[in-house]
Amino acid sequence: MSPYILEADALRKDFGGFSAVAGVNLRIQRGTIHALIGPNGAGKSTVFNLLTKFLQPTGGTITYNGQDITRLRPAAVARLGIVRSFQISAVFSHMTVRDNLRVALQRRLGTSFHFWRDSAGLDVLDGRAEQLIAAVGLQDAIDVIAAELSYGRRRALEIATTLALDPELLLLDEPMAGLGREDIGTISDLIRQVGERYTVLMVEHNLSVVSALSNRITVMARGQVLAEGSYAEVSANPDVRSAYMGAAHA
Ligand SMILES: Nc1ncnc2c1ncn2[C@@H]1O[C@H](COP(=O)(O)OP(=O)(O)OP(=O)(O)O)[C@@H](O)[C@H]1O
Ligand SMILES: [Mg+2]
């Protein structure tokens, strides 16, 4: 088996005459936390949209677990286990933590499965919901309405509803966005723990989070890969340093 869960080769996305992603090669090793960083407009979110098939690539190929997924639809890719957080899994603010997990788990099972309608099925569902709630540290808030959670705990709930979709490769686009210092610590711990069971690809502007969490880092600028390696390697790279000069999130 290839050590890579996901490989993108010569990936390209043009918008009119402009190449937002201009020939990107990306290899994600199974079981790692891999960060994709780079200045604003580098093409990071576009790469995420290409990998999850929310956008069709103009060129290149995407291979997942040895299967060519370049032409698959988003739902098919999600079923294979590539799940993007904060897009597929929205949190319902008026519902409790438990009910949010129930909905996410039912979505995973699909409307064609009816086993949860009998009480044994419901028990399985509730058992799994409680497991996921505990895994993200929300057991004391299980009957709390999502709208009443702090911002950081809401982010934890979002991650739990994503895990309910049973991903193998989890894509997180800026998981620390909008979080205060304390919540950043909590969500970092959670991502580290999630990274023990799943492969994680994360776009994140907070470089101290990136350096603390990531096994491997790919740096993009202007639609291309500038550098790849450990945090120490990429941060010492002069091309990376100059790409970040004058960028808003340096
Ligand atoms: N649908 C679109 N149509 C036209 N141009 C687009 C579209 N989506 C993205 N772009 C452009 O492609 C480039 C890359 O955008 P992208 O959102 O991927 O960058 P990013 O690295 O995620 O940036 P940020 O760090 O600000 O989130 C930008 O110049 C953006 O304006
Ligand atoms: Mg982006």
mmCIF file of C-alpha atoms and ligand atoms in Angstrom:
data_model
loop_
_atom_site.group_PDB
_atom_site.id
_atom_site.type_symbol
_atom_site.label_atom_id
_atom_site.label_comp_id
_atom_site.label_asym_id
_atom_site.label_seq_id
_atom_site.Cartn_x
_atom_site.Cartn_y
_atom_site.Cartn_z
ATOM 1 C CA MET A 1 0.000 0.000 0.000
ATOM 2 C CA SER A 2 1.251 3.469 -0.867
ATOM 3 C CA PRO A 3 2.181 5.578 2.172
ATOM 4 C CA TYR A 4 0.156 8.372 0.565
ATOM 5 C CA ILE A 5 -3.554 8.558 1.199
ATOM 6 C CA LEU A 6 -3.906 11.362 -1.322
ATOM 7 C CA GLU A 7 -1.831 12.453 -4.295
ATOM 8 C CA ALA A 8 -2.522 15.419 -6.537
ATOM 9 C CA ASP A 9 -0.480 15.719 -9.707
ATOM 10 C CA ALA A 10 -0.185 18.862 -11.830
ATOM 11 C CA LEU A 11 -3.446 20.097 -10.335
ATOM 12 C CA ARG A 12 -4.739 23.187 -12.073
ATOM 13 C CA LYS A 13 -7.736 25.513 -11.822
ATOM 14 C CA ASP A 14 -8.223 28.427 -14.172
ATOM 15 C CA PHE A 15 -10.842 31.120 -13.685
ATOM 16 C CA GLY A 16 -11.059 32.792 -17.071
ATOM 17 C CA GLY A 17 -7.458 33.567 -17.975
ATOM 18 C CA PHE A 18 -6.263 33.442 -14.365
ATOM 19 C CA SER A 19 -4.706 30.308 -12.836
ATOM 20 C CA ALA A 20 -5.709 30.212 -9.165
ATOM 21 C CA VAL A 21 -3.987 26.805 -8.931
ATOM 22 C CA ALA A 22 -1.212 26.483 -11.491
ATOM 23 C CA GLY A 23 0.169 22.954 -11.471
ATOM 24 C CA VAL A 24 0.277 21.777 -7.863
ATOM 25 C CA ASN A 25 1.767 18.453 -6.755
ATOM 26 C CA LEU A 26 0.679 17.412 -3.286
ATOM 27 C CA ARG A 27 1.306 14.163 -1.398
ATOM 28 C CA ILE A 28 -0.412 13.547 1.905
ATOM 29 C CA GLN A 29 1.067 10.759 3.949
ATOM 30 C CA ARG A 30 -1.367 8.516 5.785
ATOM 31 C CA GLY A 31 -1.639 9.208 9.509
ATOM 32 C CA THR A 32 -0.054 12.661 9.443
ATOM 33 C CA ILE A 33 -1.236 16.191 10.128
ATOM 34 C CA HIS A 34 -0.268 18.085 6.984
ATOM 35 C CA ALA A 35 -0.598 21.871 6.793
ATOM 36 C CA LEU A 36 -1.126 23.933 3.673
ATOM 37 C CA ILE A 37 0.016 27.499 4.246
ATOM 38 C CA GLY A 38 0.758 30.604 2.231
ATOM 39 C CA PRO A 39 -0.220 34.245 1.874
ATOM 40 C CA ASN A 40 -3.760 35.420 1.046
ATOM 41 C CA GLY A 41 -4.843 34.465 -2.441
ATOM 42 C CA ALA A 42 -2.199 31.706 -2.742
ATOM 43 C CA GLY A 43 -4.837 29.183 -3.845
ATOM 44 C CA LYS A 44 -5.190 27.140 -0.634
ATOM 45 C CA SER A 45 -8.998 27.163 -0.447
ATOM 46 C CA THR A 46 -9.183 26.485 -4.172
ATOM 47 C CA VAL A 47 -7.022 23.375 -3.645
ATOM 48 C CA PHE A 48 -9.443 22.261 -0.899
ATOM 49 C CA ASN A 49 -12.371 22.814 -3.266
ATOM 50 C CA LEU A 50 -10.620 20.769 -5.945
ATOM 51 C CA LEU A 51 -9.810 17.896 -3.577
ATOM 52 C CA THR A 52 -13.401 17.709 -2.318
ATOM 53 C CA LYS A 53 -14.671 18.180 -5.899
ATOM 54 C CA PHE A 54 -16.648 21.320 -5.111
ATOM 55 C CA LEU A 55 -14.671 22.633 -8.090
ATOM 56 C CA GLN A 56 -13.756 20.628 -11.192
ATOM 57 C CA PRO A 57 -10.036 20.868 -11.989
ATOM 58 C CA THR A 58 -8.983 22.422 -15.293
ATOM 59 C CA GLY A 59 -6.138 19.913 -15.383
ATOM 60 C CA GLY A 60 -4.238 17.332 -13.391
ATOM 61 C CA THR A 61 -5.250 14.243 -11.450
ATOM 62 C CA ILE A 62 -6.255 13.411 -7.896
ATOM 63 C CA THR A 63 -5.642 9.911 -6.558
ATOM 64 C CA TYR A 64 -7.123 8.799 -3.265
ATOM 65 C CA ASN A 65 -6.156 5.413 -1.804
ATOM 66 C CA GLY A 66 -4.913 4.440 -5.239
ATOM 67 C CA GLN A 67 -8.204 5.366 -6.945
ATOM 68 C CA ASP A 68 -8.456 8.151 -9.527
ATOM 69 C CA ILE A 69 -11.100 10.491 -8.105
ATOM 70 C CA THR A 70 -10.475 13.398 -10.484
ATOM 71 C CA ARG A 71 -13.911 13.148 -12.093
ATOM 72 C CA LEU A 72 -16.001 12.074 -9.094
ATOM 73 C CA ARG A 73 -18.822 14.166 -7.671
ATOM 74 C CA PRO A 74 -18.555 15.723 -4.179
ATOM 75 C CA ALA A 75 -20.987 13.237 -2.598
ATOM 76 C CA ALA A 76 -19.004 10.276 -3.948
ATOM 77 C CA VAL A 77 -15.758 11.731 -2.636
ATOM 78 C CA ALA A 78 -17.342 12.303 0.787
ATOM 79 C CA ARG A 79 -18.537 8.683 0.828
ATOM 80 C CA LEU A 80 -14.981 7.554 0.165
ATOM 81 C CA GLY A 81 -13.959 9.372 3.346
ATOM 82 C CA ILE A 82 -12.679 12.809 2.315
ATOM 83 C CA VAL A 83 -14.623 15.155 4.521
ATOM 84 C CA ARG A 84 -14.231 18.874 4.737
ATOM 85 C CA SER A 85 -15.067 20.550 7.992
ATOM 86 C CA PHE A 86 -17.218 23.660 8.328
ATOM 87 C CA GLN A 87 -18.793 23.129 4.905
ATOM 88 C CA ILE A 88 -20.555 19.789 4.836
ATOM 89 C CA SER A 89 -21.165 19.810 8.544
ATOM 90 C CA ALA A 90 -23.078 22.871 9.601
ATOM 91 C CA VAL A 91 -24.100 23.176 13.228
ATOM 92 C CA PHE A 92 -27.794 23.810 13.884
ATOM 93 C CA SER A 93 -27.823 26.581 16.508
ATOM 94 C CA HIS A 94 -31.319 25.931 17.811
ATOM 95 C CA MET A 95 -30.606 22.259 18.491
ATOM 96 C CA THR A 96 -28.843 20.624 21.418
ATOM 97 C CA VAL A 97 -25.357 19.172 21.143
ATOM 98 C CA ARG A 98 -26.842 15.651 21.233
ATOM 99 C CA ASP A 99 -29.389 16.378 18.499
ATOM 100 C CA ASN A 100 -26.717 17.929 16.282
ATOM 101 C CA LEU A 101 -24.787 14.667 16.521
ATOM 102 C CA ARG A 102 -27.923 12.608 15.883
ATOM 103 C CA VAL A 103 -28.610 14.548 12.690
ATOM 104 C CA ALA A 104 -25.005 14.214 11.512
ATOM 105 C CA LEU A 105 -24.994 10.469 12.202
ATOM 106 C CA GLN A 106 -28.307 9.966 10.404
ATOM 107 C CA ARG A 107 -26.971 11.874 7.440
ATOM 108 C CA ARG A 108 -24.001 9.531 7.395
ATOM 109 C CA LEU A 109 -26.271 6.473 7.441
ATOM 110 C CA GLY A 110 -28.409 7.917 4.658
ATOM 111 C CA THR A 111 -32.168 8.020 4.351
ATOM 112 C CA SER A 112 -32.237 4.568 2.791
ATOM 113 C CA PHE A 113 -31.219 3.012 6.084
ATOM 114 C CA HIS A 114 -34.007 2.709 8.588
ATOM 115 C CA PHE A 115 -32.445 0.646 11.300
ATOM 116 C CA TRP A 116 -32.319 3.552 13.758
ATOM 117 C CA ARG A 117 -36.106 3.711 13.708
ATOM 118 C CA ASP A 118 -36.253 0.621 15.914
ATOM 119 C CA SER A 119 -35.054 1.086 19.449
ATOM 120 C CA ALA A 120 -31.915 -1.044 19.041
ATOM 121 C CA GLY A 121 -30.850 1.186 16.148
ATOM 122 C CA LEU A 122 -31.550 4.317 18.174
ATOM 123 C CA ASP A 123 -29.411 2.994 21.012
ATOM 124 C CA VAL A 124 -26.515 2.448 18.624
ATOM 125 C CA LEU A 125 -26.957 5.973 17.279
ATOM 126 C CA ASP A 126 -27.130 7.525 20.742
ATOM 127 C CA GLY A 127 -24.160 5.507 21.901
ATOM 128 C CA ARG A 128 -22.081 6.765 18.981
ATOM 129 C CA ALA A 129 -23.349 10.343 19.515
ATOM 130 C CA GLU A 130 -22.252 10.229 23.152
ATOM 131 C CA GLN A 131 -18.867 8.790 22.192
ATOM 132 C CA LEU A 132 -18.208 11.603 19.725
ATOM 133 C CA ILE A 133 -19.416 14.257 22.184
ATOM 134 C CA ALA A 134 -17.056 12.888 24.821
ATOM 135 C CA ALA A 135 -14.222 12.717 22.276
ATOM 136 C CA VAL A 136 -14.409 16.487 21.771
ATOM 137 C CA GLY A 137 -14.861 17.221 25.491
ATOM 138 C CA LEU A 138 -18.502 18.329 25.398
ATOM 139 C CA GLN A 139 -19.994 15.650 27.676
ATOM 140 C CA ASP A 140 -21.033 18.278 30.253
ATOM 141 C CA ALA A 141 -22.902 20.216 27.524
ATOM 142 C CA ILE A 142 -24.744 17.316 25.891
ATOM 143 C CA ASP A 143 -28.208 18.872 26.420
ATOM 144 C CA VAL A 144 -27.134 22.481 25.852
ATOM 145 C CA ILE A 145 -28.478 24.350 22.812
ATOM 146 C CA ALA A 146 -25.621 24.936 20.363
ATOM 147 C CA ALA A 147 -26.268 28.703 20.258
ATOM 148 C CA GLU A 148 -25.433 28.864 23.985
ATOM 149 C CA LEU A 149 -21.980 27.322 23.580
ATOM 150 C CA SER A 150 -18.854 29.481 23.605
ATOM 151 C CA TYR A 151 -17.245 30.006 20.202
ATOM 152 C CA GLY A 152 -14.499 27.487 20.957
ATOM 153 C CA ARG A 153 -16.933 24.794 22.124
ATOM 154 C CA ARG A 154 -19.046 25.395 19.033
ATOM 155 C CA ARG A 155 -15.958 24.730 16.924
ATOM 156 C CA ALA A 156 -15.462 21.488 18.909
ATOM 157 C CA LEU A 157 -19.086 20.561 18.120
ATOM 158 C CA GLU A 158 -18.459 21.272 14.428
ATOM 159 C CA ILE A 159 -15.502 18.897 14.530
ATOM 160 C CA ALA A 160 -17.628 16.223 16.239
ATOM 161 C CA THR A 161 -20.338 16.471 13.549
ATOM 162 C CA THR A 162 -17.602 16.135 10.907
ATOM 163 C CA LEU A 163 -16.217 13.031 12.619
ATOM 164 C CA ALA A 164 -19.767 11.635 12.610
ATOM 165 C CA LEU A 165 -19.449 11.397 8.818
ATOM 166 C CA ASP A 166 -16.709 8.823 9.452
ATOM 167 C CA PRO A 167 -13.891 10.471 7.521
ATOM 168 C CA GLU A 168 -10.556 8.943 6.716
ATOM 169 C CA LEU A 169 -9.043 12.216 5.511
ATOM 170 C CA LEU A 170 -10.237 15.328 7.306
ATOM 171 C CA LEU A 171 -9.803 18.720 5.620
ATOM 172 C CA LEU A 172 -9.878 21.696 7.978
ATOM 173 C CA ASP A 173 -9.952 25.184 6.440
ATOM 174 C CA GLU A 174 -8.669 27.669 9.029
ATOM 175 C CA PRO A 175 -9.886 25.845 12.158
ATOM 176 C CA MET A 176 -8.506 28.615 14.409
ATOM 177 C CA ALA A 177 -10.216 31.486 12.565
ATOM 178 C CA GLY A 178 -12.087 33.729 14.976
ATOM 179 C CA LEU A 179 -10.904 31.921 18.107
ATOM 180 C CA GLY A 180 -9.345 33.581 21.163
ATOM 181 C CA ARG A 181 -6.098 32.385 22.701
ATOM 182 C CA GLU A 182 -7.679 29.966 25.174
ATOM 183 C CA ASP A 183 -9.923 28.358 22.559
ATOM 184 C CA ILE A 184 -6.926 28.001 20.226
ATOM 185 C CA GLY A 185 -5.277 25.850 22.892
ATOM 186 C CA THR A 186 -8.389 23.680 23.290
ATOM 187 C CA ILE A 187 -8.967 23.214 19.554
ATOM 188 C CA SER A 188 -5.244 22.534 18.984
ATOM 189 C CA ASP A 189 -5.388 19.738 21.563
ATOM 190 C CA LEU A 190 -8.486 18.401 19.855
ATOM 191 C CA ILE A 191 -6.885 18.410 16.386
ATOM 192 C CA ARG A 192 -3.778 16.700 17.768
ATOM 193 C CA GLN A 193 -6.000 14.002 19.251
ATOM 194 C CA VAL A 194 -8.056 13.679 16.044
ATOM 195 C CA GLY A 195 -4.740 13.360 14.167
ATOM 196 C CA GLU A 196 -3.977 10.163 16.057
ATOM 197 C CA ARG A 197 -6.908 8.428 14.370
ATOM 198 C CA TYR A 198 -7.374 10.259 11.071
ATOM 199 C CA THR A 199 -5.213 11.880 8.434
ATOM 200 C CA VAL A 200 -5.615 15.663 8.595
ATOM 201 C CA LEU A 201 -4.968 18.300 5.934
ATOM 202 C CA MET A 202 -5.298 21.768 7.406
ATOM 203 C CA VAL A 203 -5.160 25.275 5.973
ATOM 204 C CA GLU A 204 -4.175 27.594 8.802
ATOM 205 C CA HIS A 205 -2.782 31.117 9.033
ATOM 206 C CA ASN A 206 -1.720 30.828 12.676
ATOM 207 C CA LEU A 207 1.894 29.718 12.215
ATOM 208 C CA SER A 208 2.500 28.819 15.852
ATOM 209 C CA VAL A 209 -0.426 26.394 15.603
ATOM 210 C CA VAL A 210 0.991 25.067 12.321
ATOM 211 C CA SER A 211 4.432 24.558 13.836
ATOM 212 C CA ALA A 212 3.016 22.851 16.947
ATOM 213 C CA LEU A 213 0.637 20.485 15.152
ATOM 214 C CA SER A 214 1.954 19.631 11.703
ATOM 215 C CA ASN A 215 4.208 16.769 10.691
ATOM 216 C CA ARG A 216 4.601 18.225 7.239
ATOM 217 C CA ILE A 217 3.954 21.574 5.596
ATOM 218 C CA THR A 218 3.352 22.631 2.013
ATOM 219 C CA VAL A 219 3.771 26.338 1.293
ATOM 220 C CA MET A 220 1.857 27.836 -1.624
ATOM 221 C CA ALA A 221 2.126 31.233 -3.281
ATOM 222 C CA ARG A 222 0.458 32.490 -6.443
ATOM 223 C CA GLY A 223 -1.074 29.136 -7.272
ATOM 224 C CA GLN A 224 2.138 27.146 -6.954
ATOM 225 C CA VAL A 225 4.013 25.120 -4.369
ATOM 226 C CA LEU A 226 6.970 27.118 -3.061
ATOM 227 C CA ALA A 227 8.335 24.625 -0.571
ATOM 228 C CA GLU A 228 7.536 21.471 1.318
ATOM 229 C CA GLY A 229 9.019 19.945 4.437
ATOM 230 C CA SER A 230 9.062 20.211 8.206
ATOM 231 C CA TYR A 231 8.290 23.560 9.835
ATOM 232 C CA ALA A 232 12.007 24.151 10.426
ATOM 233 C CA GLU A 233 12.776 23.435 6.775
ATOM 234 C CA VAL A 234 10.094 25.595 5.205
ATOM 235 C CA SER A 235 10.529 28.500 7.605
ATOM 236 C CA ALA A 236 14.241 28.651 6.754
ATOM 237 C CA ASN A 237 13.512 28.727 3.011
ATOM 238 C CA PRO A 238 14.307 32.174 1.516
ATOM 239 C CA ASP A 239 11.503 31.863 -1.102
ATOM 240 C CA VAL A 240 9.013 31.254 1.689
ATOM 241 C CA ARG A 241 10.316 34.203 3.664
ATOM 242 C CA SER A 242 10.034 36.573 0.724
ATOM 243 C CA ALA A 243 6.531 35.306 -0.191
ATOM 244 C CA TYR A 244 5.364 36.177 3.301
ATOM 245 C CA MET A 245 6.921 39.658 3.259
ATOM 246 C CA GLY A 246 4.198 42.253 3.219
ATOM 247 C CA ALA A 247 1.486 39.585 3.361
ATOM 248 C CA ALA A 248 -1.343 40.281 5.773
ATOM 249 C CA HIS A 249 -0.889 37.076 7.756
ATOM 250 C CA ALA A 250 2.900 36.915 7.944
HETATM 251 N N1 LIG B 1 -14.579 31.467 -8.130
HETATM 252 C C1 LIG B 1 -13.525 32.251 -8.405
HETATM 253 N N2 LIG B 1 -13.500 33.029 -9.520
HETATM 254 C C2 LIG B 1 -12.447 33.805 -9.795
HETATM 255 N N3 LIG B 1 -11.330 33.872 -9.028
HETATM 256 C C3 LIG B 1 -11.295 33.137 -7.925
HETATM 257 C C4 LIG B 1 -12.381 32.285 -7.545
HETATM 258 N N4 LIG B 1 -12.051 31.644 -6.375
HETATM 259 C C5 LIG B 1 -10.831 32.097 -6.055
HETATM 260 N N5 LIG B 1 -10.375 32.990 -6.971
HETATM 261 C C6 LIG B 1 -9.073 33.660 -6.949
HETATM 262 O O1 LIG B 1 -8.075 32.657 -6.880
HETATM 263 C C7 LIG B 1 -7.010 33.061 -6.022
HETATM 264 C C8 LIG B 1 -6.826 32.040 -4.941
HETATM 265 O O2 LIG B 1 -7.921 32.115 -4.034
HETATM 266 P P1 LIG B 1 -8.056 31.183 -2.754
HETATM 267 O O3 LIG B 1 -9.333 31.517 -2.103
HETATM 268 O O4 LIG B 1 -7.827 29.777 -3.142
HETATM 269 O O5 LIG B 1 -6.823 31.685 -1.879
HETATM 270 P P2 LIG B 1 -6.426 31.296 -0.379
HETATM 271 O O6 LIG B 1 -5.010 30.838 -0.429
HETATM 272 O O7 LIG B 1 -7.417 30.398 0.211
HETATM 273 O O8 LIG B 1 -6.457 32.711 0.337
HETATM 274 P P3 LIG B 1 -6.891 33.129 1.835
HETATM 275 O O9 LIG B 1 -5.692 32.848 2.673
HETATM 276 O O10 LIG B 1 -7.152 34.585 1.723
HETATM 277 O O11 LIG B 1 -8.102 32.327 2.220
HETATM 278 C C9 LIG B 1 -7.381 34.450 -5.523
HETATM 279 O O12 LIG B 1 -6.726 35.403 -6.332
HETATM 280 C C10 LIG B 1 -8.874 34.510 -5.704
HETATM 281 O O13 LIG B 1 -9.304 35.835 -5.926
HETATM 282 MG MG MG B 2 -8.752 30.532 1.822
#
